[in-house]
Amino acid sequence: MLDGRVWWPLFPLLLLLVVVCLTWALVAAARGGLKGKALWLQIGAFSCYILAALSAIASERGAVSVHLHRPFSLLTQACLLFLVLNHWRGGKRILLWVNVLAWAGILCDAALHYLVVRR
């Protein structure tokens, strides 16, 4: 049931979900007039996730270590944690939910990797 060939299509879908959510949040933050820490955290989350995705794709082809994407993913999650805490107190509820959805996609991807590799 947890064969990698069965669950493999979920990985690109989760990647797409996270990229769309982070892009949406970045555009909403820039157009919504966010300044300072929140804008830079949003840029950092987007940039770190793109680096994580590129390094994960490169590791699948054997070009780099399979562990290279983990620091970028952890930095993305740290940025998203601080963004969620920042938007929780603020009035930008759409940014809160889009960032939570992106973070949920990252956590689902990590859980799915764990389940597939453990089997």
C-alpha atoms as a PDB file:
ATOM      1  CA  MET A   1       0.000   0.000   0.000  1.00  0.00           C
ATOM      2  CA  LEU A   2       2.852   2.420   0.710  1.00  0.00           C
ATOM      3  CA  ASP A   3       4.734   1.513  -2.428  1.00  0.00           C
ATOM      4  CA  GLY A   4       6.598   4.488  -3.862  1.00  0.00           C
ATOM      5  CA  ARG A   5       5.211   3.857  -7.345  1.00  0.00           C
ATOM      6  CA  VAL A   6       1.663   4.285  -6.054  1.00  0.00           C
ATOM      7  CA  TRP A   7       2.261   7.437  -4.033  1.00  0.00           C
ATOM      8  CA  TRP A   8       4.770   9.076  -6.399  1.00  0.00           C
ATOM      9  CA  PRO A   9       2.163  11.343  -8.129  1.00  0.00           C
ATOM     10  CA  LEU A  10       1.476  13.069  -4.805  1.00  0.00           C
ATOM     11  CA  PHE A  11       4.974  14.545  -4.585  1.00  0.00           C
ATOM     12  CA  PRO A  12       4.670  16.817  -7.665  1.00  0.00           C
ATOM     13  CA  LEU A  13       1.154  17.810  -6.585  1.00  0.00           C
ATOM     14  CA  LEU A  14       2.404  18.828  -3.141  1.00  0.00           C
ATOM     15  CA  LEU A  15       5.268  20.730  -4.792  1.00  0.00           C
ATOM     16  CA  LEU A  16       2.756  22.552  -6.985  1.00  0.00           C
ATOM     17  CA  LEU A  17       0.526  23.330  -4.002  1.00  0.00           C
ATOM     18  CA  VAL A  18       3.380  24.837  -2.001  1.00  0.00           C
ATOM     19  CA  VAL A  19       4.804  26.827  -4.927  1.00  0.00           C
ATOM     20  CA  VAL A  20       1.376  28.244  -5.794  1.00  0.00           C
ATOM     21  CA  CYS A  21       0.647  29.168  -2.165  1.00  0.00           C
ATOM     22  CA  LEU A  22       4.032  30.799  -1.609  1.00  0.00           C
ATOM     23  CA  THR A  23       3.797  32.696  -4.908  1.00  0.00           C
ATOM     24  CA  TRP A  24       0.285  33.851  -4.055  1.00  0.00           C
ATOM     25  CA  ALA A  25       1.423  34.983  -0.605  1.00  0.00           C
ATOM     26  CA  LEU A  26       4.449  36.796  -2.041  1.00  0.00           C
ATOM     27  CA  VAL A  27       2.353  38.664  -4.599  1.00  0.00           C
ATOM     28  CA  ALA A  28      -0.306  39.493  -1.988  1.00  0.00           C
ATOM     29  CA  ALA A  29       2.356  40.715   0.416  1.00  0.00           C
ATOM     30  CA  ALA A  30       4.016  42.926  -2.189  1.00  0.00           C
ATOM     31  CA  ARG A  31       0.733  44.343  -3.506  1.00  0.00           C
ATOM     32  CA  GLY A  32      -0.793  44.616  -0.042  1.00  0.00           C
ATOM     33  CA  GLY A  33       1.874  47.003   1.086  1.00  0.00           C
ATOM     34  CA  LEU A  34       3.607  44.798   3.630  1.00  0.00           C
ATOM     35  CA  LYS A  35       6.891  46.260   4.703  1.00  0.00           C
ATOM     36  CA  GLY A  36       9.781  45.312   6.887  1.00  0.00           C
ATOM     37  CA  LYS A  37      10.022  41.968   8.586  1.00  0.00           C
ATOM     38  CA  ALA A  38       6.887  40.381   7.110  1.00  0.00           C
ATOM     39  CA  LEU A  39       7.853  41.124   3.510  1.00  0.00           C
ATOM     40  CA  TRP A  40      11.408  39.883   3.983  1.00  0.00           C
ATOM     41  CA  LEU A  41      10.202  36.715   5.689  1.00  0.00           C
ATOM     42  CA  GLN A  42       7.829  36.081   2.782  1.00  0.00           C
ATOM     43  CA  ILE A  43      10.653  36.585   0.281  1.00  0.00           C
ATOM     44  CA  GLY A  44      12.865  34.300   2.394  1.00  0.00           C
ATOM     45  CA  ALA A  45      10.234  31.544   2.563  1.00  0.00           C
ATOM     46  CA  PHE A  46       9.706  31.640  -1.190  1.00  0.00           C
ATOM     47  CA  SER A  47      13.438  31.713  -1.983  1.00  0.00           C
ATOM     48  CA  CYS A  48      14.346  28.943   0.446  1.00  0.00           C
ATOM     49  CA  TYR A  49      11.577  26.703  -0.854  1.00  0.00           C
ATOM     50  CA  ILE A  50      12.644  27.191  -4.452  1.00  0.00           C
ATOM     51  CA  LEU A  51      16.205  26.273  -3.437  1.00  0.00           C
ATOM     52  CA  ALA A  52      14.880  23.227  -1.564  1.00  0.00           C
ATOM     53  CA  ALA A  53      12.855  22.114  -4.576  1.00  0.00           C
ATOM     54  CA  LEU A  54      15.764  22.574  -6.986  1.00  0.00           C
ATOM     55  CA  SER A  55      18.179  20.700  -4.719  1.00  0.00           C
ATOM     56  CA  ALA A  56      15.640  17.868  -4.247  1.00  0.00           C
ATOM     57  CA  ILE A  57      15.233  17.564  -8.007  1.00  0.00           C
ATOM     58  CA  ALA A  58      19.018  17.566  -8.440  1.00  0.00           C
ATOM     59  CA  SER A  59      19.397  14.886  -5.764  1.00  0.00           C
ATOM     60  CA  GLU A  60      16.912  12.636  -7.580  1.00  0.00           C
ATOM     61  CA  ARG A  61      19.193  12.732 -10.612  1.00  0.00           C
ATOM     62  CA  GLY A  62      22.207  11.899  -8.445  1.00  0.00           C
ATOM     63  CA  ALA A  63      23.935  15.264  -8.940  1.00  0.00           C
ATOM     64  CA  VAL A  64      24.017  16.183  -5.236  1.00  0.00           C
ATOM     65  CA  SER A  65      23.449  14.559  -1.859  1.00  0.00           C
ATOM     66  CA  VAL A  66      19.910  13.563  -0.975  1.00  0.00           C
ATOM     67  CA  HIS A  67      20.232  15.550   2.261  1.00  0.00           C
ATOM     68  CA  LEU A  68      21.044  18.900   0.623  1.00  0.00           C
ATOM     69  CA  HIS A  69      17.410  20.046   0.473  1.00  0.00           C
ATOM     70  CA  ARG A  70      16.796  19.610   4.212  1.00  0.00           C
ATOM     71  CA  PRO A  71      18.425  22.842   5.476  1.00  0.00           C
ATOM     72  CA  PHE A  72      16.518  24.852   2.866  1.00  0.00           C
ATOM     73  CA  SER A  73      13.288  23.142   3.848  1.00  0.00           C
ATOM     74  CA  LEU A  74      13.899  23.829   7.531  1.00  0.00           C
ATOM     75  CA  LEU A  75      14.644  27.498   6.776  1.00  0.00           C
ATOM     76  CA  THR A  76      11.413  27.693   4.794  1.00  0.00           C
ATOM     77  CA  GLN A  77       9.493  26.217   7.712  1.00  0.00           C
ATOM     78  CA  ALA A  78      11.117  28.641  10.145  1.00  0.00           C
ATOM     79  CA  CYS A  79      10.141  31.582   7.926  1.00  0.00           C
ATOM     80  CA  LEU A  80       6.599  30.237   7.668  1.00  0.00           C
ATOM     81  CA  LEU A  81       6.378  29.819  11.444  1.00  0.00           C
ATOM     82  CA  PHE A  82       7.375  33.446  12.005  1.00  0.00           C
ATOM     83  CA  LEU A  83       5.019  34.587   9.236  1.00  0.00           C
ATOM     84  CA  VAL A  84       2.093  32.697  10.742  1.00  0.00           C
ATOM     85  CA  LEU A  85       2.821  34.198  14.151  1.00  0.00           C
ATOM     86  CA  ASN A  86       3.139  37.658  12.592  1.00  0.00           C
ATOM     87  CA  HIS A  87      -0.083  37.400  10.573  1.00  0.00           C
ATOM     88  CA  TRP A  88      -1.948  35.846  13.512  1.00  0.00           C
ATOM     89  CA  ARG A  89      -1.730  39.198  15.293  1.00  0.00           C
ATOM     90  CA  GLY A  90      -2.185  41.234  12.120  1.00  0.00           C
ATOM     91  CA  GLY A  91      -5.130  41.917   9.904  1.00  0.00           C
ATOM     92  CA  LYS A  92      -3.994  40.006   6.787  1.00  0.00           C
ATOM     93  CA  ARG A  93      -5.983  36.812   7.285  1.00  0.00           C
ATOM     94  CA  ILE A  94      -5.559  35.646   3.682  1.00  0.00           C
ATOM     95  CA  LEU A  95      -1.773  35.654   4.116  1.00  0.00           C
ATOM     96  CA  LEU A  96      -2.175  33.668   7.309  1.00  0.00           C
ATOM     97  CA  TRP A  97      -4.212  30.938   5.604  1.00  0.00           C
ATOM     98  CA  VAL A  98      -2.110  30.779   2.446  1.00  0.00           C
ATOM     99  CA  ASN A  99       1.065  30.410   4.510  1.00  0.00           C
ATOM    100  CA  VAL A 100      -0.565  27.765   6.724  1.00  0.00           C
ATOM    101  CA  LEU A 101      -1.609  25.856   3.593  1.00  0.00           C
ATOM    102  CA  ALA A 102       1.946  26.044   2.217  1.00  0.00           C
ATOM    103  CA  TRP A 103       3.354  24.827   5.526  1.00  0.00           C
ATOM    104  CA  ALA A 104       0.830  21.975   5.597  1.00  0.00           C
ATOM    105  CA  GLY A 105       1.957  20.966   2.104  1.00  0.00           C
ATOM    106  CA  ILE A 106       5.582  20.872   3.226  1.00  0.00           C
ATOM    107  CA  LEU A 107       4.712  18.787   6.288  1.00  0.00           C
ATOM    108  CA  CYS A 108       2.609  16.384   4.197  1.00  0.00           C
ATOM    109  CA  ASP A 109       5.518  15.966   1.798  1.00  0.00           C
ATOM    110  CA  ALA A 110       7.880  15.189   4.689  1.00  0.00           C
ATOM    111  CA  ALA A 111       5.425  12.695   6.207  1.00  0.00           C
ATOM    112  CA  LEU A 112       4.886  10.989   2.869  1.00  0.00           C
ATOM    113  CA  HIS A 113       8.657  10.706   2.324  1.00  0.00           C
ATOM    114  CA  TYR A 114       9.007   9.162   5.765  1.00  0.00           C
ATOM    115  CA  LEU A 115       6.222   6.632   5.170  1.00  0.00           C
ATOM    116  CA  VAL A 116       7.440   5.615   1.712  1.00  0.00           C
ATOM    117  CA  VAL A 117      11.111   5.326   2.703  1.00  0.00           C
ATOM    118  CA  ARG A 118      10.378   3.513   5.969  1.00  0.00           C
ATOM    119  CA  ARG A 119       8.510   0.766   4.160  1.00  0.00           C
END
